[in-house]
Short mmCIF file of C-alpha atoms in Angstrom, two decimals:
data_model
loop_
_atom_site.label_atom_id
_atom_site.label_comp_id
_atom_site.label_asym_id
_atom_site.label_seq_id
_atom_site.Cartn_x
_atom_site.Cartn_y
_atom_site.Cartn_z
CA MET A 245 -3.30 -106.84 37.72
CA SER A 246 -6.42 -104.77 38.34
CA GLY A 247 -7.54 -103.52 41.81
CA ALA A 248 -10.80 -103.53 43.72
CA GLU A 249 -13.71 -102.44 41.35
CA SER A 250 -17.06 -100.95 42.50
CA THR A 251 -19.98 -99.46 40.50
CA ILE A 252 -22.08 -96.38 41.42
CA ARG A 253 -25.38 -95.94 39.54
CA GLY A 254 -27.53 -92.92 39.39
CA ARG A 255 -28.31 -89.65 37.53
CA VAL A 256 -25.01 -88.48 36.60
CA VAL A 257 -24.34 -84.62 36.49
CA SER A 258 -20.91 -83.39 35.40
CA ALA A 259 -18.97 -81.38 33.00
CA SER A 260 -18.27 -84.37 30.67
CA ALA A 261 -21.44 -86.55 31.45
CA GLN A 262 -25.13 -85.75 31.72
CA LEU A 263 -26.75 -89.14 32.09
CA ASP A 264 -30.43 -89.71 33.38
CA ASP A 265 -29.30 -93.19 34.34
CA GLY A 266 -25.53 -93.84 34.40
CA VAL A 267 -23.06 -96.05 35.92
CA VAL A 268 -19.53 -94.95 37.28
CA THR A 269 -17.02 -97.64 37.62
CA VAL A 270 -14.27 -97.15 40.07
CA VAL A 271 -10.92 -99.06 40.41
CA ASP A 272 -8.99 -98.31 43.39
CA ASP A 273 -8.59 -94.49 43.63
CA ARG A 274 -9.59 -93.81 40.01
CA ILE A 275 -12.53 -93.71 37.78
CA SER A 276 -12.29 -96.45 35.00
CA ALA A 277 -15.57 -95.74 33.15
CA VAL A 278 -18.65 -93.59 32.86
CA LEU A 279 -21.43 -95.13 30.75
CA PRO A 280 -25.13 -95.07 30.24
CA PHE A 281 -26.78 -97.78 32.13
CA THR A 282 -28.03 -99.36 28.84
CA GLU A 283 -24.34 -99.70 27.68
CA TRP A 284 -23.21 -100.88 31.03
CA VAL A 285 -25.70 -103.66 31.12
CA ALA A 286 -24.73 -104.59 27.45
CA ALA A 287 -20.99 -104.77 28.44
CA HIS A 288 -21.77 -106.93 31.75
CA PRO A 289 -24.56 -109.31 30.68
CA ASP A 290 -23.67 -111.70 33.55
CA SER A 291 -23.51 -109.03 36.32
CA ALA A 292 -26.27 -108.12 38.64
CA ALA A 293 -27.39 -104.39 37.96
CA PRO A 294 -26.30 -101.90 40.79
CA ALA A 295 -29.13 -100.30 42.59
CA PHE A 296 -29.99 -96.56 41.51
CA SER A 297 -28.54 -94.55 44.18
CA GLY A 298 -29.53 -90.97 43.49
CA THR A 299 -27.97 -88.04 41.69
CA VAL A 300 -24.05 -88.61 41.45
CA LEU A 301 -22.03 -85.54 41.23
CA PRO A 302 -18.18 -84.97 40.98
CA GLY A 303 -16.55 -84.24 44.24
CA LEU A 304 -16.74 -80.53 44.79
CA VAL A 305 -13.70 -78.34 44.63
CA ASP A 306 -13.44 -75.40 46.98
CA MET A 307 -10.75 -73.04 45.87
CA HIS A 308 -11.08 -70.51 48.67
CA ASN A 309 -11.51 -72.02 52.26
CA HIS A 310 -10.09 -70.84 55.58
CA GLY A 311 -11.32 -73.75 57.85
CA GLY A 312 -14.31 -75.36 59.38
CA PHE A 313 -15.79 -77.24 62.38
CA GLY A 314 -13.97 -75.32 64.83
CA HIS A 315 -10.50 -75.73 62.97
CA ARG A 316 -8.44 -73.30 60.98
CA PHE A 317 -6.05 -73.42 57.94
CA ASP A 318 -4.17 -70.31 59.27
CA THR A 319 -2.19 -72.42 61.83
CA VAL A 320 1.16 -74.09 62.34
CA ASP A 321 -0.65 -77.02 63.89
CA ALA A 322 -0.84 -79.66 61.16
CA ALA A 323 -3.58 -81.75 63.07
CA GLU A 324 -5.80 -78.68 63.20
CA ALA A 325 -5.46 -78.02 59.44
CA ARG A 326 -5.97 -81.74 58.91
CA ALA A 327 -9.18 -81.69 60.89
CA ALA A 328 -10.56 -78.62 58.85
CA ALA A 329 -9.99 -80.47 55.65
CA GLU A 330 -11.56 -83.68 56.81
CA PHE A 331 -14.63 -81.84 57.75
CA HIS A 332 -15.06 -80.36 54.22
CA HIS A 333 -14.24 -83.67 52.73
CA ALA A 334 -16.99 -85.29 54.72
CA SER A 335 -19.28 -82.47 53.63
CA GLY A 336 -18.71 -83.09 49.83
CA SER A 337 -15.75 -80.84 49.00
CA THR A 338 -13.34 -83.72 48.13
CA THR A 339 -10.61 -81.07 46.86
CA VAL A 340 -9.91 -78.06 49.41
CA VAL A 341 -7.51 -75.30 48.73
CA ALA A 342 -6.57 -73.91 52.08
CA SER A 343 -6.48 -70.10 52.27
CA VAL A 344 -4.19 -68.30 54.61
CA VAL A 345 -5.18 -64.62 55.48
CA THR A 346 -3.15 -61.38 56.08
CA ALA A 347 -0.95 -61.62 59.17
CA ALA A 348 2.62 -60.98 60.19
CA ALA A 349 4.80 -62.17 57.33
CA ALA A 350 6.53 -64.75 59.41
CA ASP A 351 3.33 -66.25 60.49
CA MET A 352 2.04 -66.44 56.98
CA VAL A 353 5.31 -68.16 55.81
CA ALA A 354 5.02 -70.66 58.71
CA GLN A 355 1.58 -71.48 57.99
CA THR A 356 2.22 -71.98 54.24
CA ALA A 357 5.05 -74.50 55.26
CA VAL A 358 2.76 -76.51 57.39
CA LEU A 359 -0.02 -76.64 54.65
CA ARG A 360 2.55 -77.57 52.06
CA GLU A 361 3.01 -80.96 53.76
CA LEU A 362 -0.69 -81.69 53.90
CA ALA A 363 -0.87 -80.75 50.21
CA GLU A 364 2.00 -83.05 49.31
CA ASP A 365 0.27 -85.84 51.22
CA GLY A 366 -2.94 -85.23 48.90
CA LEU A 367 -5.11 -83.98 51.81
CA LEU A 368 -5.30 -80.56 50.41
CA GLY A 369 -5.60 -79.40 46.76
CA GLY A 370 -3.18 -76.51 47.35
CA ILE A 371 -2.69 -73.47 49.27
CA HIS A 372 -4.15 -69.81 48.53
CA ALA A 373 -2.48 -66.72 50.09
CA GLU A 374 -5.11 -64.12 50.53
CA GLY A 375 -2.89 -61.05 51.39
CA PRO A 376 -0.85 -59.37 52.52
CA PHE A 377 -0.80 -57.23 49.31
CA LEU A 378 -4.26 -55.87 49.68
CA SER A 379 -6.01 -52.52 49.76
CA GLU A 380 -6.50 -50.83 53.16
CA ALA A 381 -9.67 -49.30 51.75
CA ARG A 382 -11.22 -52.74 50.89
CA CYS A 383 -9.62 -54.86 53.57
CA GLY A 384 -12.86 -56.44 54.89
CA ALA A 385 -11.81 -59.02 57.53
CA GLN A 386 -8.04 -58.74 56.54
CA ASP A 387 -6.24 -57.26 59.63
CA PRO A 388 -5.15 -53.69 58.27
CA ARG A 389 -2.00 -53.60 60.56
CA PHE A 390 -0.40 -56.19 58.34
CA LEU A 391 -1.29 -54.91 54.94
CA ARG A 392 1.62 -53.75 52.78
CA ASP A 393 2.85 -53.10 49.39
CA PRO A 394 3.79 -56.06 47.23
CA ASP A 395 7.50 -57.05 47.70
CA LEU A 396 9.46 -59.67 45.99
CA GLU A 397 11.21 -60.73 49.29
CA LEU A 398 8.13 -61.95 51.03
CA THR A 399 6.89 -63.34 47.72
CA ASP A 400 9.91 -65.47 47.46
CA GLN A 401 9.63 -66.59 50.99
CA LEU A 402 5.96 -67.82 50.48
CA LEU A 403 6.86 -69.54 47.17
CA ALA A 404 9.76 -71.30 48.97
CA ALA A 405 7.52 -72.25 51.95
CA GLY A 406 4.73 -73.53 49.49
CA GLY A 407 7.29 -75.70 47.55
CA GLY A 408 5.05 -75.84 44.36
CA GLN A 409 1.90 -76.14 46.51
CA LEU A 410 1.04 -72.45 46.62
CA ARG A 411 -1.63 -72.41 43.77
CA MET A 412 -3.09 -68.69 44.07
CA MET A 413 -2.36 -65.47 45.62
CA THR A 414 -4.84 -62.70 45.77
CA LEU A 415 -3.40 -59.17 45.19
CA ALA A 416 -4.84 -55.55 44.88
CA PRO A 417 -3.48 -54.46 41.36
CA GLU A 418 -3.25 -50.82 42.37
CA ARG A 419 -0.58 -51.33 45.03
CA SER A 420 3.00 -50.09 44.20
CA GLY A 421 5.13 -53.22 43.28
CA TYR A 422 2.32 -55.19 42.04
CA ASP A 423 3.58 -55.80 38.53
CA ALA A 424 6.91 -57.37 39.69
CA VAL A 425 5.21 -59.61 42.15
CA ALA A 426 2.40 -60.63 39.64
CA GLN A 427 5.26 -61.55 37.17
CA ARG A 428 7.24 -63.53 39.71
CA LEU A 429 3.98 -65.56 40.82
CA THR A 430 3.22 -66.19 37.19
CA ASP A 431 6.83 -67.43 36.50
CA HIS A 432 6.20 -69.94 39.28
CA ASP A 433 2.83 -71.18 37.88
CA VAL A 434 0.94 -69.44 40.66
CA VAL A 435 -2.36 -68.10 39.75
CA VAL A 436 -2.65 -64.33 40.17
CA ALA A 437 -6.06 -63.46 41.78
CA LEU A 438 -7.26 -59.70 41.89
CA GLY A 439 -9.35 -58.73 45.09
CA HIS A 440 -9.61 -56.59 48.13
CA SER A 441 -9.00 -53.74 45.67
CA ASN A 442 -10.31 -50.28 45.39
CA ALA A 443 -9.17 -49.81 41.77
CA ASP A 444 -11.37 -48.24 38.97
CA TYR A 445 -12.81 -50.29 36.23
CA THR A 446 -10.27 -49.40 33.55
CA SER A 447 -7.17 -50.32 35.78
CA PHE A 448 -8.80 -53.54 37.08
CA LEU A 449 -9.58 -54.68 33.62
CA LYS A 450 -6.08 -54.12 32.38
CA ALA A 451 -4.70 -56.13 35.21
CA LEU A 452 -6.75 -59.16 34.05
CA ARG A 453 -5.94 -61.41 31.03
CA PRO A 454 -5.23 -60.64 28.14
CA THR A 455 -3.51 -57.49 29.06
CA GLY A 456 -2.45 -58.35 32.54
CA PHE A 457 -1.59 -61.35 34.91
CA GLY A 458 -4.94 -61.84 36.58
CA THR A 459 -6.93 -64.81 35.79
CA VAL A 460 -9.28 -64.91 38.86
CA ALA A 461 -11.46 -62.28 40.58
CA THR A 462 -11.55 -63.23 44.41
CA HIS A 463 -14.94 -63.38 45.99
CA LEU A 464 -16.54 -61.12 43.38
CA ALA A 465 -18.15 -57.97 44.87
CA ASN A 466 -16.87 -58.62 48.39
CA GLY A 467 -13.78 -56.42 49.16
CA MET A 468 -14.56 -54.17 46.17
CA PRO A 469 -16.45 -51.09 45.46
CA PRO A 470 -20.20 -51.81 44.71
CA LEU A 471 -21.19 -52.09 41.13
CA HIS A 472 -22.79 -48.84 40.27
CA HIS A 473 -23.97 -47.82 36.67
CA ARG A 474 -21.81 -44.81 36.51
CA ASP A 475 -18.87 -46.41 38.12
CA SER A 476 -18.73 -50.08 37.32
CA GLY A 477 -15.41 -50.76 39.12
CA PRO A 478 -13.78 -54.02 39.69
CA VAL A 479 -17.00 -55.98 39.45
CA GLY A 480 -17.92 -54.72 36.15
CA ALA A 481 -14.23 -55.39 34.75
CA SER A 482 -14.32 -58.76 36.29
CA LEU A 483 -17.52 -59.68 34.49
CA VAL A 484 -16.37 -58.33 31.23
CA ALA A 485 -13.16 -60.40 31.41
CA ALA A 486 -15.05 -63.59 32.55
CA ALA A 487 -17.69 -63.14 29.81
CA ALA A 488 -14.83 -62.97 27.25
CA GLY A 489 -13.31 -66.17 28.83
CA HIS A 490 -10.18 -64.42 30.18
CA ALA A 491 -10.83 -64.92 33.93
CA ALA A 492 -12.86 -66.81 36.46
CA VAL A 493 -15.00 -65.15 39.03
CA GLU A 494 -15.29 -66.46 42.58
CA LEU A 495 -18.80 -66.12 44.09
CA ILE A 496 -19.55 -66.84 47.78
CA GLY A 497 -22.76 -68.62 47.41
CA ASP A 498 -23.80 -68.61 51.07
CA GLY A 499 -26.79 -66.13 50.63
CA VAL A 500 -24.90 -63.74 53.11
CA HIS A 501 -22.22 -62.27 51.05
CA VAL A 502 -24.26 -61.64 47.92
CA ASP A 503 -27.88 -61.74 47.38
CA PRO A 504 -29.72 -64.45 45.05
CA GLY A 505 -30.30 -61.77 42.48
CA PHE A 506 -26.68 -60.89 42.03
CA ALA A 507 -25.67 -64.51 41.96
CA ALA A 508 -28.12 -64.98 39.12
CA LEU A 509 -26.74 -62.02 37.25
CA VAL A 510 -23.09 -63.31 37.52
CA PHE A 511 -24.15 -66.80 36.27
CA ALA A 512 -26.09 -65.21 33.44
CA THR A 513 -23.24 -62.84 32.59
CA ALA A 514 -20.21 -65.30 32.70
CA PRO A 515 -21.52 -68.87 31.90
CA GLY A 516 -18.91 -71.48 32.66
CA ARG A 517 -16.56 -68.77 34.36
CA VAL A 518 -18.27 -68.73 37.74
CA ALA A 519 -16.58 -70.53 40.60
CA LEU A 520 -18.64 -71.00 43.66
CA ILE A 521 -16.73 -70.89 47.03
CA THR A 522 -17.55 -71.07 50.66
CA ASP A 523 -14.69 -68.68 52.01
CA ALA A 524 -15.52 -70.88 54.91
CA MET A 525 -13.85 -70.04 58.29
CA GLN A 526 -13.49 -71.77 61.65
CA ALA A 527 -17.34 -71.63 62.54
CA ALA A 528 -18.43 -73.51 59.28
CA GLY A 529 -20.55 -76.35 60.43
CA LEU A 530 -21.04 -74.81 63.91
CA SER A 531 -23.49 -72.59 65.77
CA ASP A 532 -23.30 -69.01 66.76
CA GLY A 533 -20.37 -67.97 68.96
CA GLU A 534 -16.92 -66.47 69.15
CA TYR A 535 -14.16 -67.65 66.63
CA GLN A 536 -10.98 -66.50 65.13
CA LEU A 537 -9.82 -65.48 61.40
CA GLY A 538 -6.20 -64.87 61.23
CA PRO A 539 -5.25 -62.25 63.98
CA GLN A 540 -8.93 -61.13 64.24
CA SER A 541 -11.61 -62.06 66.52
CA VAL A 542 -14.91 -63.15 64.95
CA THR A 543 -18.46 -63.18 66.16
CA VAL A 544 -21.04 -65.28 64.50
CA ARG A 545 -24.65 -64.11 65.19
CA GLN A 546 -27.74 -65.65 63.36
CA GLY A 547 -25.37 -67.33 60.92
CA VAL A 548 -23.30 -64.42 59.80
CA ALA A 549 -19.59 -63.95 60.89
CA ARG A 550 -18.51 -60.52 61.49
CA ILE A 551 -15.26 -58.78 63.01
CA ALA A 552 -15.70 -55.89 65.56
CA ASN A 553 -16.17 -53.31 62.90
CA GLY A 554 -19.03 -55.06 61.23
CA SER A 555 -17.15 -56.33 58.18
CA ILE A 556 -18.24 -59.87 57.06
CA ALA A 557 -15.56 -62.42 58.15
CA GLY A 558 -15.79 -65.36 55.94
CA GLY A 559 -18.57 -67.88 55.47
CA ILE A 560 -19.92 -70.66 57.64
CA SER A 561 -21.57 -72.71 54.75
CA THR A 562 -20.29 -75.90 53.03
CA LEU A 563 -19.84 -75.83 49.26
CA LEU A 564 -22.76 -78.19 48.66
CA ASP A 565 -25.08 -75.69 50.46
CA CYS A 566 -23.84 -73.17 47.92
CA VAL A 567 -24.64 -75.39 45.09
CA ALA A 568 -28.22 -76.01 46.45
CA ARG A 569 -28.72 -72.27 47.08
CA ALA A 570 -27.72 -71.37 43.51
CA VAL A 571 -30.38 -73.78 42.15
CA ARG A 572 -33.11 -73.07 44.66
CA ASP A 573 -32.73 -69.28 45.23
CA SER A 574 -31.03 -67.99 42.09
CA GLY A 575 -32.71 -70.19 39.37
CA VAL A 576 -29.41 -71.60 38.27
CA SER A 577 -29.66 -74.86 36.44
CA LEU A 578 -28.23 -77.89 38.33
CA ALA A 579 -25.75 -78.49 35.57
CA ASP A 580 -24.47 -74.97 35.76
CA ALA A 581 -24.07 -74.98 39.53
CA VAL A 582 -22.35 -78.24 39.57
CA LEU A 583 -19.93 -76.93 36.92
CA ALA A 584 -19.31 -73.86 39.19
CA ALA A 585 -18.41 -76.07 42.17
CA THR A 586 -16.29 -78.61 40.24
CA SER A 587 -14.60 -78.16 36.77
CA THR A 588 -14.45 -74.50 36.81
CA PRO A 589 -12.43 -74.04 40.00
CA ALA A 590 -10.27 -77.06 39.02
CA ALA A 591 -9.49 -75.40 35.81
CA ALA A 592 -8.93 -72.01 37.12
CA LEU A 593 -6.38 -73.48 39.50
CA ARG A 594 -5.13 -75.97 37.01
CA LEU A 595 -5.75 -78.82 39.56
CA PRO A 596 -5.11 -82.14 37.88
CA ASP A 597 -7.63 -85.14 37.67
CA VAL A 598 -10.44 -83.59 39.78
CA GLY A 599 -13.42 -81.59 39.15
CA ASP A 600 -15.24 -84.16 36.77
CA LEU A 601 -16.49 -87.76 36.32
CA ARG A 602 -14.32 -89.04 33.51
CA THR A 603 -11.88 -91.92 32.96
CA GLY A 604 -8.56 -91.63 34.64
CA TYR A 605 -9.71 -88.95 37.10
CA PHE A 606 -9.70 -89.49 40.77
CA ALA A 607 -12.51 -91.40 42.18
CA ASP A 608 -14.15 -88.38 44.01
CA LEU A 609 -17.93 -88.22 43.97
CA LEU A 610 -21.08 -87.48 45.83
CA ILE A 611 -24.33 -89.22 45.99
CA VAL A 612 -27.19 -86.50 46.69
CA ASP A 613 -30.90 -86.73 46.86
CA GLU A 614 -33.40 -84.67 44.82
CA THR A 615 -33.11 -81.61 47.08
CA LEU A 616 -29.24 -81.88 46.91
CA ARG A 617 -28.97 -83.15 50.50
CA LEU A 618 -25.79 -85.36 50.97
CA ARG A 619 -26.18 -89.04 51.09
CA ARG A 620 -22.54 -90.41 50.65
CA VAL A 621 -19.14 -89.14 49.73
CA LEU A 622 -16.36 -91.17 47.83
CA ARG A 623 -12.82 -89.57 48.07
CA ARG A 624 -10.06 -91.30 46.43
CA GLY A 625 -12.04 -94.39 46.06
CA GLN A 626 -12.81 -94.54 49.84
CA TRP A 627 -16.43 -93.98 51.21
CA LEU A 628 -16.21 -91.28 53.81
CA SER A 629 -19.83 -91.34 55.03
#
C-alpha cells in the first residue's frame, strides 16, 4: 500500500537531474520519481498540473558545522544540539554533520556520546571530531591547551562513544602517532580529514590518497600556511589531490574565511571535488555579540567571529548563503555550486540517500527563487517552512 504522495514542480538543479521544468514526486519520506514536466503530464493525463514553484534543489549537506542560532554542538545538552540542528534544517541544510572542537578529552567523548543519539534518530547526518590531534602552529580557534599527539586510547574512546556515527576526524599528519590513528579510523570507516596542519607540500600530499589515508582537506587554506608560489604547502597539495580525484576539499564559502577569487580558483582547479561548508558556530543566524566555541570565548563584530588573539572562530552564515555567494561573487555556475553543497559532501562522507534528487533518496529538497532566496524546505517528506 503506497503512502501520501505529493508533487513539486520547478526548475530542477541536482547532480543527476537538470530540468528547466521538472516534477519531483514524493511518497512519504522518499522521492519516488523525478521527471520532465512533459513526461509527467503524459503519465498523468487526468491529473491537474502542479504549479511551477521556483528552483528546486536537493536538501543541502553541511559536513562541518559547530552550531547556530545561539546553540552549540559541543555540548552534553541534547536539547541544545537538537535546536542547533533544527535551525540549520529550516535554513536549507537538511543534512548536518555536527562538529566537536578540541577540548578536554573527557568532554569531547561525552559530547560525542550525546550527538550519537541524535544521529541515530536521524536528526544529524553524523559527527565530525575536529581535534585534538592538531598542530599548535596552525590551531586557529582550537584551544592550544588541549592539543596533543594522536593516540589510540582516546581515538578508541571517541569511536566507542560515536557508535558508528563518527563520520570524520580532522588530524594534522605531521604529528607523532598520526599513522596508527589514521589506520584505526580507516578500519572503522571513519573519514580521515587533514587540517590545522603546518606540514610541507610533499608530506601533506603523501598523507592524502592514493599514498596516504586522507580523503578530505578540512576548510582549505584556513588552519594552513598560505599558498605561496615557492612554498605551496598543504593548499597546493590538497588541490593537486582533489584535481586528480583522490580527495575532496572543504571550502568555507562565507566571504570571510577565503576571498571570492580564491574560491573561484578552487572550483576551477578541482571541479566536482569542492565541498562548500559553513563551519558555522553558535552565532550563525544571529547578530554581533559574545559567544562560545568549545572552551574559547568568541566575539562577533561586523559579522566576523574571532577569539581574543584575533583568529577567526568559525562562520555565521548558512550553507545556502554560501551557495549564493559562490554563484554571485565567484562566478561559479549554479550547477557546480549546488553540487558542492549536496552530492560532493554526501559522497565525501559516504552518507546514504542524501545529496541528490533521485528515486529512492530521502525527500529532502529546497524551493528557492531566482536569487537563491529560500522559499520552502522539505525534509524527510515534511515541510519545515
